[in-house]
Short mmCIF file of C-alpha atoms and ligand atoms in Angstrom, two decimals:
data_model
loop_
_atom_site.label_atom_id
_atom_site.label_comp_id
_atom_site.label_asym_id
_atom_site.label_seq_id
_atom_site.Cartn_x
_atom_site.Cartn_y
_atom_site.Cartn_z
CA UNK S 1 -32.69 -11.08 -19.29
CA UNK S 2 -32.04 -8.78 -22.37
CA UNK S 3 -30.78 -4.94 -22.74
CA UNK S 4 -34.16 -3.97 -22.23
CA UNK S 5 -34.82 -5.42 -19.02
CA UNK S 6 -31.37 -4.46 -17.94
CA UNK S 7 -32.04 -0.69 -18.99
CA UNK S 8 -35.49 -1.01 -17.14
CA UNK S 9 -33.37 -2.28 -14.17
CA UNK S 10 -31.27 1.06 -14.22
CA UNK S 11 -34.22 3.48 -14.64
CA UNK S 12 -37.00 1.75 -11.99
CA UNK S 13 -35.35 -0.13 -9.53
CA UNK S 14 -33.77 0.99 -6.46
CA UNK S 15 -30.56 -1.20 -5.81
CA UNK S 16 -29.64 -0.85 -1.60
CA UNK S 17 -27.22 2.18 -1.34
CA UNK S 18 -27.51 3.42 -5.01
CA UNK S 19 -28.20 6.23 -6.94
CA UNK S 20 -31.27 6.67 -9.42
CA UNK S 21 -29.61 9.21 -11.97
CA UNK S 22 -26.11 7.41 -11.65
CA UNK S 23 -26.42 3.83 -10.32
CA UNK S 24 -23.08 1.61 -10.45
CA UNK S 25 -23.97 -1.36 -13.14
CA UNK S 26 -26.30 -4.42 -11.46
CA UNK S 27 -24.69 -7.70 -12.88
CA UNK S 28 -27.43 -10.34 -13.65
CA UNK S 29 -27.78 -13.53 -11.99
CA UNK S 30 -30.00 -16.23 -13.67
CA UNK S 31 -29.51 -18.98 -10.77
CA UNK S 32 -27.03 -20.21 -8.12
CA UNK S 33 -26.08 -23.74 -7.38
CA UNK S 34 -23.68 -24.67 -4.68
CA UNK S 35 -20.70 -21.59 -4.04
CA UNK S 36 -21.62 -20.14 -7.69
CA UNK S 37 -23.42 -17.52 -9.24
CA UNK S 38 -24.34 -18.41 -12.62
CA UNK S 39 -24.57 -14.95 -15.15
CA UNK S 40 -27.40 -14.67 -17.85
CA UNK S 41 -24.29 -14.84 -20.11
CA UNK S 42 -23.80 -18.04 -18.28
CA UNK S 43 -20.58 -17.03 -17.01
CA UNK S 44 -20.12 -18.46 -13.37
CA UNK S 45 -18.93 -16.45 -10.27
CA UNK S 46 -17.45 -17.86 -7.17
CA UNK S 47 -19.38 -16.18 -4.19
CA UNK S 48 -17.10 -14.42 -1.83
CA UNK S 49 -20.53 -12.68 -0.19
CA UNK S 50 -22.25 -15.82 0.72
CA UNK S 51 -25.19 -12.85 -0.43
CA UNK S 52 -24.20 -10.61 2.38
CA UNK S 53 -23.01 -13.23 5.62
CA UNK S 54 -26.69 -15.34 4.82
CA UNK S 55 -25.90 -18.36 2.29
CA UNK S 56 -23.95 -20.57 4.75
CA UNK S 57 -25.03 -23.60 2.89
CA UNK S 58 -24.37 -22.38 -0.40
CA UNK S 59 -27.05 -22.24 -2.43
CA UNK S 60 -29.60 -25.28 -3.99
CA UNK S 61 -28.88 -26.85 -1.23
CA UNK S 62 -31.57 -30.09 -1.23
CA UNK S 63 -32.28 -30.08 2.11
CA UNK S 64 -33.23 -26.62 1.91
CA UNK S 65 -35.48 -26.73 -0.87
CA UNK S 66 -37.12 -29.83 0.25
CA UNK S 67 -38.41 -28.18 3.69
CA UNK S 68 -39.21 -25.17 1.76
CA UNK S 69 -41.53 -26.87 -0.72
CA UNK S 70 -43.04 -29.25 1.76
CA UNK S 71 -44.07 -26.69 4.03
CA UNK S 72 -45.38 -24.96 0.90
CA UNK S 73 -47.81 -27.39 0.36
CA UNK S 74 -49.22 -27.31 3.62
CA UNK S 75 -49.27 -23.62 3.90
CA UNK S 76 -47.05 -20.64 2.83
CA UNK S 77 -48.07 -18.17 5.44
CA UNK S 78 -51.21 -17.83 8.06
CA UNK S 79 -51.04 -14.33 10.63
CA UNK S 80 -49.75 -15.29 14.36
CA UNK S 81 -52.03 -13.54 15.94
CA UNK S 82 -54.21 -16.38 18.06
CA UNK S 83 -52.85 -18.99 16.04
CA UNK S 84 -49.41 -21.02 15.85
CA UNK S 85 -47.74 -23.73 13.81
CA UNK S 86 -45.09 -26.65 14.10
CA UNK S 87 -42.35 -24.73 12.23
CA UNK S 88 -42.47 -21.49 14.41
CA UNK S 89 -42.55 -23.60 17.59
CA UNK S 90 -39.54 -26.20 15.80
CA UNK S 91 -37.83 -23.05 15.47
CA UNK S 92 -38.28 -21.73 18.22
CA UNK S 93 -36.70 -25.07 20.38
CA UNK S 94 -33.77 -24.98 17.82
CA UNK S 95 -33.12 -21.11 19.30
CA UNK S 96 -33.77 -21.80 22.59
CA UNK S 97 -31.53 -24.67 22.31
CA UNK S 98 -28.71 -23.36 20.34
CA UNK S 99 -28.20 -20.32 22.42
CA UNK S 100 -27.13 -19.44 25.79
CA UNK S 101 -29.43 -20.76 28.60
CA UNK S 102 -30.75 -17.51 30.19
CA UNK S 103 -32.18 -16.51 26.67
CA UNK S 104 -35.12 -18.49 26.69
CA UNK S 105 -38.52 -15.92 25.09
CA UNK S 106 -37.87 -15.53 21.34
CA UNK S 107 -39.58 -12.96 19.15
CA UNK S 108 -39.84 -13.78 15.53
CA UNK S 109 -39.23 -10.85 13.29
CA UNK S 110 -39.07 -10.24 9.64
CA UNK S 111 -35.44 -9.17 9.12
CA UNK S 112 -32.76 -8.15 11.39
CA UNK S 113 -33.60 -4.03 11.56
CA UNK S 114 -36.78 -5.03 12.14
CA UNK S 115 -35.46 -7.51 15.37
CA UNK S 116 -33.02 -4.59 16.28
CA UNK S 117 -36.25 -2.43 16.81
CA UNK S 118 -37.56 -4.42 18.82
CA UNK S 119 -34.67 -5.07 21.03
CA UNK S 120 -34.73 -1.37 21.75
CA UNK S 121 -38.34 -1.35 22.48
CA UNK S 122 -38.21 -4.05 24.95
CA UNK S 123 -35.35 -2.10 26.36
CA UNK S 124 -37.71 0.89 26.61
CA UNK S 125 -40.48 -1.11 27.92
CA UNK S 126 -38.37 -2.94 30.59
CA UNK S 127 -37.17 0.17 31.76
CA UNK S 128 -40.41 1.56 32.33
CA UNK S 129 -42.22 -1.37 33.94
CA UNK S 130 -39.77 -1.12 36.36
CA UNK S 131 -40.31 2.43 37.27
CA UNK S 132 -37.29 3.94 35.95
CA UNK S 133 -37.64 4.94 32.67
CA UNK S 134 -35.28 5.65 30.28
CA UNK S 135 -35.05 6.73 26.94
CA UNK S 136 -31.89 6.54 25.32
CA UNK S 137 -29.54 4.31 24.01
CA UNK S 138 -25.59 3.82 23.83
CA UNK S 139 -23.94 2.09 21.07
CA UNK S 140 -20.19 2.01 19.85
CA UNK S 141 -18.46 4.04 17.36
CA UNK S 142 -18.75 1.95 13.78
CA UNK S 143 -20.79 0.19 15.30
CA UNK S 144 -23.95 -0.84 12.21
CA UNK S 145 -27.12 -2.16 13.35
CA UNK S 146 -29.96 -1.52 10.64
CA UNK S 147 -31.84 1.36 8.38
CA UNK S 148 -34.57 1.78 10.11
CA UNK S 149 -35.43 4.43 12.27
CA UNK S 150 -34.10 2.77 16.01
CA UNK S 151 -31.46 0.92 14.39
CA UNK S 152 -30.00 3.89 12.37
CA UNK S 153 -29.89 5.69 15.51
CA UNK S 154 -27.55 3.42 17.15
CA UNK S 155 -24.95 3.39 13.74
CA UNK S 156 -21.83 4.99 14.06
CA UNK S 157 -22.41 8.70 14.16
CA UNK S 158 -20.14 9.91 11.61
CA UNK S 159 -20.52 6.66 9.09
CA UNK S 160 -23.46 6.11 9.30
CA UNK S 161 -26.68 8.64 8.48
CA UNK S 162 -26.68 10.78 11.51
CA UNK S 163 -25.88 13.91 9.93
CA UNK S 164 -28.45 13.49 7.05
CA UNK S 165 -31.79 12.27 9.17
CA UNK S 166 -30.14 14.98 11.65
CA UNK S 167 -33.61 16.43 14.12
CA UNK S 168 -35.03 12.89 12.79
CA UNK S 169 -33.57 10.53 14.67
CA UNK S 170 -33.48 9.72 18.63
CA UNK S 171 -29.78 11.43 19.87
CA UNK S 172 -28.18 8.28 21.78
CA UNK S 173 -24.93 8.18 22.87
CA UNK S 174 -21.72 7.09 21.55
CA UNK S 175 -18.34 4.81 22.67
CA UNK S 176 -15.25 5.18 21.01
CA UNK S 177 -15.34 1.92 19.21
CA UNK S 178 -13.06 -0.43 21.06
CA UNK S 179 -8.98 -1.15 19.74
CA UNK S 180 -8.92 -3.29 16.62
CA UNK S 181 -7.60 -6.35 16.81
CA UNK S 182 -9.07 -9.97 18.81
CA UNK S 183 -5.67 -10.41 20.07
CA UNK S 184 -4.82 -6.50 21.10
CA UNK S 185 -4.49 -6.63 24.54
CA UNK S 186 -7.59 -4.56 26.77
CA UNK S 187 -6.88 -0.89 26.80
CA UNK S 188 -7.30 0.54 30.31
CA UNK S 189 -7.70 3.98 29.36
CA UNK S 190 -10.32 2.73 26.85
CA UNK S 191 -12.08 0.87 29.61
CA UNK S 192 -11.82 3.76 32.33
CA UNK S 193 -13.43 6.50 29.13
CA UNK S 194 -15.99 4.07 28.77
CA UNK S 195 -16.78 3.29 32.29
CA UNK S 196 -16.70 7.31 33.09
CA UNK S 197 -19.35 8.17 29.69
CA UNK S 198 -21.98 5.12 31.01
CA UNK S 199 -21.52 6.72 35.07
CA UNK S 200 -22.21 10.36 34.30
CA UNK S 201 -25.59 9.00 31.80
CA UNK S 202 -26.83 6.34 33.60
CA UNK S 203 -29.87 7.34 34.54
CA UNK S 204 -31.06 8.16 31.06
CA UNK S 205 -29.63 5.09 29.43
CA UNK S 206 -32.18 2.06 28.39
CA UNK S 207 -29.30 -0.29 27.15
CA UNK S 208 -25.93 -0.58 25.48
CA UNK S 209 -26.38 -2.16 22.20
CA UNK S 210 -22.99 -3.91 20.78
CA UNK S 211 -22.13 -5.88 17.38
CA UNK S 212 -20.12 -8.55 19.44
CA UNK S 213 -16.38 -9.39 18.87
CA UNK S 214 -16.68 -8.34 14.97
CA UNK S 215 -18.14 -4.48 13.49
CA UNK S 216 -19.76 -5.68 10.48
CA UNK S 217 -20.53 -3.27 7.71
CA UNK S 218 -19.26 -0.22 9.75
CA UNK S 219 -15.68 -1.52 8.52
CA UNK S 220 -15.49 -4.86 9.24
CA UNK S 221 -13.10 -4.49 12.26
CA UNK S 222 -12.39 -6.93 15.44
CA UNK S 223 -11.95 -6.27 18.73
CA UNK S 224 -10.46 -8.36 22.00
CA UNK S 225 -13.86 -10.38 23.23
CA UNK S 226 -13.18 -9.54 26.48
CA UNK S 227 -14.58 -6.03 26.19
CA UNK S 228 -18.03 -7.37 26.10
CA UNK S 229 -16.98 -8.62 29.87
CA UNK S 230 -16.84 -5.16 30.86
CA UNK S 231 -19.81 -4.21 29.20
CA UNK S 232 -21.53 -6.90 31.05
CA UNK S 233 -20.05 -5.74 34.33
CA UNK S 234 -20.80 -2.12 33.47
CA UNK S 235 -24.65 -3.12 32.32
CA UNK S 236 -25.36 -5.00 35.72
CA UNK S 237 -23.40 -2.04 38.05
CA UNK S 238 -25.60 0.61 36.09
CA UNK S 239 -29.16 -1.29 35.62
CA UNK S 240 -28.12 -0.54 31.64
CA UNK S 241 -29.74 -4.07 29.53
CA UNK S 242 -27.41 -5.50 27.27
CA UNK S 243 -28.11 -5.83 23.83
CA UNK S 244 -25.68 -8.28 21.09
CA UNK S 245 -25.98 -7.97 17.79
CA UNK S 246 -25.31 -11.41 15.98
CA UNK S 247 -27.31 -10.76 13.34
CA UNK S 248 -23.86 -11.06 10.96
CA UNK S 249 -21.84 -13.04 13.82
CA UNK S 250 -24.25 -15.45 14.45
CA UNK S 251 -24.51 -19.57 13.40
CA UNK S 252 -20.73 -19.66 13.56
CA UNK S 253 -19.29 -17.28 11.33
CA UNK S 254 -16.39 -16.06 13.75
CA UNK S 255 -15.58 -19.84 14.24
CA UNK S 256 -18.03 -20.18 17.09
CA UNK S 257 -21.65 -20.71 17.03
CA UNK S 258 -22.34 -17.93 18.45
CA UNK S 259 -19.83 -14.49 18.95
CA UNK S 260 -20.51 -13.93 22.61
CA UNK S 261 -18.93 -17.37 23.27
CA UNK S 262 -15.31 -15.75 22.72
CA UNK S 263 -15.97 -14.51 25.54
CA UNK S 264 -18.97 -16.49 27.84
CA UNK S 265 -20.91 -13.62 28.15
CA UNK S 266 -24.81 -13.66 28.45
CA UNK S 267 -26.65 -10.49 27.10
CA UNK S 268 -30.27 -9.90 28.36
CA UNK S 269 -31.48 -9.62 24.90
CA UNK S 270 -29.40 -11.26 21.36
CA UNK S 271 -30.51 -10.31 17.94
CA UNK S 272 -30.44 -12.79 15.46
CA UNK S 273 -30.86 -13.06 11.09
CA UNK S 274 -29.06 -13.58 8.17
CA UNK S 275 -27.83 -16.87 8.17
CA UNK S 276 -30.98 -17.98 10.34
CA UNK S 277 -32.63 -19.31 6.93
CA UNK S 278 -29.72 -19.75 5.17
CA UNK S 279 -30.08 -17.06 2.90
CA UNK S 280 -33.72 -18.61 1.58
CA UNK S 281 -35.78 -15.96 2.81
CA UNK S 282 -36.14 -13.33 5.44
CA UNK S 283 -36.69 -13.81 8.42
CA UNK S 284 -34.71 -12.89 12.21
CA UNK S 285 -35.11 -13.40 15.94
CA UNK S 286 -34.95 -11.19 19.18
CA UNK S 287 -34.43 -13.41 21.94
CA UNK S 288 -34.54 -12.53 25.64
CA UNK S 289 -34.80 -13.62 28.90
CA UNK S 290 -37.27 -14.42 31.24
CA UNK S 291 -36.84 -11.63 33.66
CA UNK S 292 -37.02 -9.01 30.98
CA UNK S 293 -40.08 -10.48 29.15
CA UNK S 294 -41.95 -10.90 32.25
CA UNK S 295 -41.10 -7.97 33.67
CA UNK S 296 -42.40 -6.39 30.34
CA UNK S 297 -45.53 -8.07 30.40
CA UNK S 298 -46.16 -6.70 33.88
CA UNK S 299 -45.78 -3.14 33.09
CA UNK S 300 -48.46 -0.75 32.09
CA UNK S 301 -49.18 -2.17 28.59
CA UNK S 302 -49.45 -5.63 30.05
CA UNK S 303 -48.21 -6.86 26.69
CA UNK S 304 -45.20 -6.29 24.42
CA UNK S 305 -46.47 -3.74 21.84
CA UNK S 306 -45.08 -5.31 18.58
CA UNK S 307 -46.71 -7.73 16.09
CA UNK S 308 -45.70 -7.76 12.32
CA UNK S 309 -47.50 -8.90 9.62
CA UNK S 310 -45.77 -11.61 8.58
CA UNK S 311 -44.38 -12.55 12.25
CA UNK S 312 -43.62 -16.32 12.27
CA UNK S 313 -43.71 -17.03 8.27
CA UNK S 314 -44.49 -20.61 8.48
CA UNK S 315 -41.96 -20.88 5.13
CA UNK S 316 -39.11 -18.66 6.70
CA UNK S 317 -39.44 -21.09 9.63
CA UNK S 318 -39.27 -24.03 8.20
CA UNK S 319 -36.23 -23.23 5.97
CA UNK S 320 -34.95 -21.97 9.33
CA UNK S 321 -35.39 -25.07 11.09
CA UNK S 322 -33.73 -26.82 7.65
CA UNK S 323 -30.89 -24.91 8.12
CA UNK S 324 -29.82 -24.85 11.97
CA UNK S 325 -30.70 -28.69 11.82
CA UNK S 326 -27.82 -29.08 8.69
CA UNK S 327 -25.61 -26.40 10.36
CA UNK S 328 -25.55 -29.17 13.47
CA UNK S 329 -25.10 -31.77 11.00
CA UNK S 330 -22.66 -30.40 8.65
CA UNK S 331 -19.04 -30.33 10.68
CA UNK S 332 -19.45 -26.35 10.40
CA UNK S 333 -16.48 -25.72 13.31
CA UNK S 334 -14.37 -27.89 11.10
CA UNK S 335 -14.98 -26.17 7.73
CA UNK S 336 -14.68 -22.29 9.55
CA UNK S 337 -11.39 -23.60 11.06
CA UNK S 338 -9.77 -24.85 7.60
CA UNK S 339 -11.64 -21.44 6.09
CA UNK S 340 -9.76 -19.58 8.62
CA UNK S 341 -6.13 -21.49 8.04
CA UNK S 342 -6.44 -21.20 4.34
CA UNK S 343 -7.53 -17.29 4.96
CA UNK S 344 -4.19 -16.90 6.98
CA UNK S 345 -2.17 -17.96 4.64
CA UNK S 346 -3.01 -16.71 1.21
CA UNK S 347 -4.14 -13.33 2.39
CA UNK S 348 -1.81 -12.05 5.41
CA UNK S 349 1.28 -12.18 3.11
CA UNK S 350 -0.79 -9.12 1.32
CA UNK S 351 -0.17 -7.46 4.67
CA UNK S 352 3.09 -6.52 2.74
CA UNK S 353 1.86 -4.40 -0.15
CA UNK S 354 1.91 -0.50 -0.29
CA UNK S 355 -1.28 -0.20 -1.18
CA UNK S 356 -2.73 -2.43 1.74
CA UNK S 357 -2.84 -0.95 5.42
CA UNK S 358 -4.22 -4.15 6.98
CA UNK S 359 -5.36 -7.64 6.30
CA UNK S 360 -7.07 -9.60 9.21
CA UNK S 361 -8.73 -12.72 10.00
CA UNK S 362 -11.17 -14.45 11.66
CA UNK S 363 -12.99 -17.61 11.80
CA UNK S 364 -14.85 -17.59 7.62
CA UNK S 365 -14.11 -13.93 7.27
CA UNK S 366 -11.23 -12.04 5.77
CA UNK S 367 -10.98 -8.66 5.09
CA UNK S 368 -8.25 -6.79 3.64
CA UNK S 369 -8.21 -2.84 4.20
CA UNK S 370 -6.51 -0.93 1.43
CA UNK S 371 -4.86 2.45 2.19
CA UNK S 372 -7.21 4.24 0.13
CA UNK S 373 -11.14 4.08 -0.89
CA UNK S 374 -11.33 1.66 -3.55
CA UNK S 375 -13.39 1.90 -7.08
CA UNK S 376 -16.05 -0.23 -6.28
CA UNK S 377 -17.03 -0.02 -10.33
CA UNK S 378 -13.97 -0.62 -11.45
CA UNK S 379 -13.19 -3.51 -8.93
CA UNK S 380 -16.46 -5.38 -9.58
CA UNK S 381 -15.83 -5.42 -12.94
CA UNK S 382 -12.38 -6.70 -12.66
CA UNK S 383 -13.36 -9.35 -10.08
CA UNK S 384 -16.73 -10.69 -12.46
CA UNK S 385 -13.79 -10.95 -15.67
CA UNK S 386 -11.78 -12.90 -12.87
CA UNK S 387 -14.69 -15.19 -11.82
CA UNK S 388 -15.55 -14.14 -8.49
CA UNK S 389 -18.29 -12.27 -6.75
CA UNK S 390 -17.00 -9.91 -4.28
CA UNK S 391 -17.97 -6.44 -3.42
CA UNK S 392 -16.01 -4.45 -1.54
CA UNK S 393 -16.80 -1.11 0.62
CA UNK S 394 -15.32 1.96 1.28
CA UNK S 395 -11.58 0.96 1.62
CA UNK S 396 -12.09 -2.60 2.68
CA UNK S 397 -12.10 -6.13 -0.08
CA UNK S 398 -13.58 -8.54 2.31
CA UNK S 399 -14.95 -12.02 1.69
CA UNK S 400 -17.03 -14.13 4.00
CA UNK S 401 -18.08 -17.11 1.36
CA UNK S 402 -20.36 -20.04 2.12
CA UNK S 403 -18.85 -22.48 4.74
CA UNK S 404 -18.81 -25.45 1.61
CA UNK S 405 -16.34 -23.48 -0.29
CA UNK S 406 -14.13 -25.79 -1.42
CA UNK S 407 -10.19 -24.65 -1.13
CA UNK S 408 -9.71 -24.06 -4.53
CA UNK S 409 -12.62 -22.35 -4.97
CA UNK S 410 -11.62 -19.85 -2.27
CA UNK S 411 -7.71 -19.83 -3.98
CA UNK S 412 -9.47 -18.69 -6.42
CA UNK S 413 -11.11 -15.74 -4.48
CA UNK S 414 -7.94 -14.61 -2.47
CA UNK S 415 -5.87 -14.98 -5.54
CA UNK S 416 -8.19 -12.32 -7.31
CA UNK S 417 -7.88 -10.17 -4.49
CA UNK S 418 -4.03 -10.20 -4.96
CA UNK S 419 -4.55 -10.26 -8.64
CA UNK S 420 -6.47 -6.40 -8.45
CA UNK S 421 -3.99 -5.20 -5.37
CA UNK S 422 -1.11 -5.82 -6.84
CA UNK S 423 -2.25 -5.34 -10.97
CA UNK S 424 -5.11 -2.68 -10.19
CA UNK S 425 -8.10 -2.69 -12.00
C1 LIG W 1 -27.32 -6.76 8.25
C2 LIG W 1 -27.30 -6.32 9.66
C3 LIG W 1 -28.43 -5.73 10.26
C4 LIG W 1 -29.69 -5.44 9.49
O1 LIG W 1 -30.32 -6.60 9.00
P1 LIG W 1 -31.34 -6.46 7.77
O2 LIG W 1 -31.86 -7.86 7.61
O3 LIG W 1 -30.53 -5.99 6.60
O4 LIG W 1 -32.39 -5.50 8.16
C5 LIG W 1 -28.33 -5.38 11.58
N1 LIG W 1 -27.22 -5.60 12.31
C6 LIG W 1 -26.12 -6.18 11.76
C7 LIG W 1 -24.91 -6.40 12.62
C8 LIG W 1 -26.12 -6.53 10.43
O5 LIG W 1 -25.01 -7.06 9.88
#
């Protein structure tokens, strides 16, 4: 890649979240092998990102590219419409399997808005078949759940796009997003504003749709698991479905496989993505449960009215299945768990510094919160000259690397977070 292409980068190509007559600089990558990111320049990078919560495995991982290419040359991609294939129903076992026994119908979608949408629509379509419907949704302050239409709908109101797409979007309802902290103890006045909101709009409310345990990009914050038991209890007293987003929790980021087991908690329908393929290629599942599906498929439409393209990818799948069958095989609690000691201790001592209001963490994710919005600009480029690849938000530096980082390699990432916190940029 030379100047030219870079320049041709900056003038034609959208980047997510960026600006076309001021973009912040695109670094580029010529490959990846294991936790690194290798630069055209050849200068290597240490992923922090784990490209946004996906590349659990790292990346060129063997076992990975061997199902990829073997499936290739059987076939890359047929419709799945009338017709099915060993990887989607392999898949589709490993899911079943892997997550809590009531959710038991999967839906195969092509990336995790896309499986947020149709959580909501089988929310709608639930509630109608069974004679009550209902047509909104409630969803927790910085909460994020996609940029699609639905899914934008249920971000948090004020950081998300609410105001912009304003007479656009659906008007759902809001909860104060719950106390941060997994340890904070439950909040009863919390609980009893909550309770009150989902009695007085019960009747117009399809489902509550929650990122469990962890709020992912909407500032990475944690809350106490056993919320998400009230929300159950409140779901069930109200005829509200539950909705959990995993999409980022999921395949045992927070330290468990799943982030509804901090708390045994069962929702009627779990979105799942990123990691699914191991950051190969997209692909995400809605999974539900019995009652819901077949009540859906006895309601007016007879059918569930949703059917993408490229539903079922025979490649996505089969990377999938690659990945969930190495996740089992790899010792993945272990790895999280030593992630999560080595997290403790080389980033809550930051917890000190002025210009830091909080640094938490949990399971492979650590996130420290600076007083202040940071320069991403500036802090990218400081973190590339330092060897890492981490790209921080709003005021938050987080990292969430691959679970085979070794613990140098993630020294190496906390000690450039101290490095710019307590240097600057
Ligand atoms: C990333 C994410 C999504 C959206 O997934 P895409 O694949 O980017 O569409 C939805 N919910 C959560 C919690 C996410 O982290």
């Amino acid at each position: 890649m030379d100047a030219q292409d870079l320049e041709f980068d900056r003038r034609h190509l959208w980047h997510p979240y960026t600006s076309m007559v001021d973009p912040l600089p695109s670094y580029p990558v010529h490959a990846a092998q294991g936790v690194e990111l290798e630069l055209t320049d050849g200068r290597k990078l240490v992923d922090g990102m784990a490209s946004w919560w996906c590349a659990i495995h790292g990346y060129g991982v063997p076992e990975l590219n061997k199902a990829i290419t073997d499936q290739l040359s059987r076939m890359s991609h047929v419709m799945f419409g009338g017709i099915t294939h060993q990887p989607a129903v392999d898949l589709g076992r490993q899911l079943v399997k892997m997550t809590p026994e009531a959710l038991n119908k999967v839906f195969l979608a092509d990336s995790g808005s896309v499986s947020v949408e149709v959580a909501l629509k089988m929310a709608i379509q639930y509630q109608q078949s069974i004679g009550t419907p209902r047509h909104r949704f409630v969803a927790l302050s910085r909460g994020y759940h996609g940029d699609t239409t639905g899914a934008m709908s249920v971000c948090d109101p004020v950081g998300g796009m609410h105001s912009l797409f304003n007479g656009y979007l659906p008007e759902n309802l809001f909860l104060p997003e719950p106390p941060q902290g997994f340890d904070t103890p439950l909040d009863a006045e919390y609980l009893q504003q909550c309770h009150r909101v989902l009695a007085a709009h019960q009747d117009e409310l399809a489902a509550l749709i929650v990122e469990p345990v962890v709020q992912g990009a909407g500032g990475m914050r944690f809350y106490n698991p056993e919320y998400l038991r009230h929300f159950r209890q409140w779901c069930d007293e109200f005829g509200i479905l539950l909705i959990f987003d995993e999409i980022a929790t999921g395949f045992g980021r927070t330290g468990k496989l799943f982030a509804l087991e901090h708390a045994n908690v069962v929702p009627d329908i779990l979105c799942l993505g990123k990691a699914i393929t191991g950051g190969y290629m997209t692909l995400a599942a809605t999974m539900t449960t019995t009652s819901v599906a077949e009540t859906i498929s006895r309601g007016a439409a007879g059918v569930f009215m949703h059917g993408p393209t490229f539903m079922g990818n025979p490649l996505a799948c089969a990377v999938a299945n690659a990945s969930l069958n190495l996740l089992e095989a790899s010792h993945w609690q272990t790895k999280v768990r030593a992630i999560e000691t080595q997290l403790r201790a080389e980033l809550l001592p930051l917890k000190r510094l002025e210009n830091v209001q909080d640094v938490r963490v949990l399971g492979a994710i650590g996130v420290v919160q600076c007083t202040e919005t940071v320069d991403v600009k500036a802090l990218q480029k400081r973190f590339v000259e330092l060897g890492v690849w981490i790209r921080p938000f709003r005021e938050v530096i987080y990292i969430m690397p691959p679970y085979v980082i070794s613990p140098l390699q993630l020294s190496r990432l906390s000690s450039s977070i101290k490095e710019v916190l307590l240097r600057g940029v």
